[in-house]
Phi, psi and omega in degrees: 000319179298318180296319179296318179296321179295319178299317179298320180296320179296318180298319179295320182291323184274358180225036180282145181220131172240105182255101181299146175301142179291152174248128179266117184265339175193182178295341183241005190223131178215156171233151180212121178267135178234125176239122185203158170261359176284162185277322190241147159261129176269119181263121181282134185244137170235111193292336181278357181268169175282162177291140165259144178263124185245126174249131176264119184247129178228126181052043176068014179240141175283117182256345179195145173213147183196174177251143179208138180277072181302142187291136178254309182258320182206160179256122177279319179193174179237152177235149185270140170246113182283117179244013183298327181288349181255019177061025172069021180223102183223158173249124176268120175254114191239127176240123180266162172250163183093180179226172187296338178291332182256331185240359178088189182275137186301325183289347178264001184299142182295334185299330186295325179273343184261350174292126183223172175236154181200159175266343183227129175257123185280113177254016179301135184290122175239015183262124181294338182257008177291128181301153179271322185234012173258152179288132174222159172287154178299324174198165178087186185267145173223139165229240194310136165291140185228153164054030187286137176206164177242135179201132175053043175083004183238133173268127181251125178240121169252159183203155176294129194216138169248110180285348190242035177157163183258028170230166187298130175174163170053047189302126185222152170271118168260170194221133171227153180230154180208151173256355183221011179067002183237330179247118189245141178246127180289126180249009176084195182276137185253314181227120186252159179304155179216196183296338179277345178138184174285171190254103179273188190292161179181206187215172175223150175228155172266114184274083188295330184253013177058041181292335181270347181083011179268355181124147179298133180066017173296147174266122181249121181258137177244131183211164177267125171274113186257090176246227175298331173229169176257117180233165184254136183227168177227156172219158183226155182229134175249012177233044175060038173083009181280324175224152182232148172242129182283142179295133186292336184257026173296149000277160182259338177222133179230166180196165174261009177282129182299311180264089189227094193199177170068056182294132177237121188246143177207153175277126180258100184291339180296324184242004176056050176204167174275142170241151177227134175236135179218163182272133178225090183069243178247037173212170176247128176264140181242137182229166177225156181201154173259338189233008179070000181247319183253121189240137179252127175293133182250309185190177175229153176226143170142326186301121177084355183252136172069206185267133179235034181286352180201192181284136175280138184216170167040068180277164170211150179227115192238134175271128178230100185066235179261012179238166180235146178241124177258114178271133182224109175275141187226138179214122348281198178121359181297161186297339178232027176097143177080212189270151181195177183239117173254168179211160180229142179244136180184215180238156179212125183254018183090349181236319186219136174264132179238119181282137182273345182268166175294147184303327185281353181278129175245129179243128181255136179287329183214139184256015171272178178270349191236058179218110185208164175058032184287124175219173188256160170282128174285148173066025180298148185284157171058030178071010181290150170243107184248125180243159181219127179262160162276131187260074175193187181217135184297344177299323187220012186303323181283350185246358181302151191281060169228163178225316181301326178215163169220129171092150177223165170270146170292175179294148173294145183228139170266136184238151177205191182244151169216164182241136178222121180053041176082002180244136178276142179224164178271125173271129183237118180230148174300138182300150181306328180298332180295311181295326179296336182284350182249155177298137179289324181275130178300145181261334182082350181249130182266120181237183185297334177237114186206155170247123181253119180263122183249123179230174177051048184281129174269173187290348176223090186237155178216150176227125180241124173260131185210170173226181183279006173265010183063027173265136186204156172240128183245125177245134184227131170257119179251094184294328181297316181264358176066046180226155170232134183230157175224124183249115179247018184296336178242033189278348183144229177291123180223350190275005179286345176201140183296336184268004185282317180301132183195152166240120182253142185228135180236143169289145182265348181049050180121189184279137174270126181263333181193161181229153173236117183241127182245120183247130173232182187303329183227023183206153171228123179239126184240135177226142168273156191293343178266000177080014183273341179232130172226129182215121186237119181223137171283150172216151180225071179291142179294333170229148179302145173296136180226008178231143174234122175246119183241136175232136178073023179193170176248146186236134170235131183252126181248128181277154175290138178294150178294000000 
């Protein structure tokens, strides 16, 4: 009994909290001091409210500031604010938007009773639509993949991240690692906002020859500092991308173009220099450098070419044999509305990219609605070009029916070139690691996570995924007209946004011999075995699909390995 009492006393001592009553300074302004030995403050979030601006003050200095939709009427979920580095004694300075006529009296806000402290934040998945084998953040919002590279057997994925809510805000680079492209480990936040702005999209390279002076094999990250203007900055890592130090002389590239972002850097062995490509409005600017710090403008590409229905974003420039592929993500302007990924094939001499196709030709990497911000892993092994998309669409990304987290990455894909009727196209296939994750022997049972192998396809074939709620996804191969389509209009939950219901259609560029379909809790991704068709669509069935009806083809169902 004595030992138990002593243990209880120790627990009380190591988890003491003194949360001073908040002081209301106006109808929109409050301060609250929190003193605790716990690691986290849990901030209550109500997604339908406006952002509150929160400043963390320590010793009369602002040490951190961000936006969070603090709960006014009710709390949807909570997000953690780590205060351990501030010795557990901080002042929260909170400014709300709106007025009492629309949001009520500040002293009645739900957040005051729901702000709590804890030593452990529970990230256990409670979302019915969280994918089983796709990468997702542990909690919070995710969009573009950033800074991806491969080194020493490890794939590094950084991504646009909001730590303080499951909608877009507070852009930060978060970090995950994998040894097989399918099982990912969360490594926390890698690059956080600073005085130059929040941290928008970019890339990373392994500086094998120490051209930047940060050290041999240093990982150098390039990103957009999004403040009053969008400028380009760098940070470097000497511990294989686990931690970064920002370059003291940021920014390294500036412009008066409003949409000026997403730097993608690569070593061009043809000309023995670094090249950088970034988005500037509705064109791509190309630069060159010897040291990764000082950049010379070379040329621009884009005027009159491809689709210009929206802002050009997230470029990549990839060498494939004797040709180059320029990836251009665009929002809006996609073939079925919202965001999508187009590409151009041509030549590049280190200074200028020249497209080989006619200006009016638009080529899409994926014909689904949920494939965006696709870029490649730098330094991939064995000459592979591996790309990874964000699996959502800006039309409804903030409204999809999840809360603990929002967004996933699509499956990794290996890309190459093929020719059809004298025109070059990008071949997109699921990476070999994807197939390795599934049982080789068919199981015959269709579950929430499955790989469906389609063979013996006739010129008019269909595959329907369904459940007993009459929710279904219908895929049709029309050999006569050379199309493959996916209809998700009756797929399950669709009423969260008017633009979600859709039937997407892709040209097949020839005969389809077989298909590979990957189903997860909230997605269907379809590829033909030759890489000529790629289609990625989200779905939100109220119950997982458990039936497959196939006509004009044969089906084998492969279960995910344990």
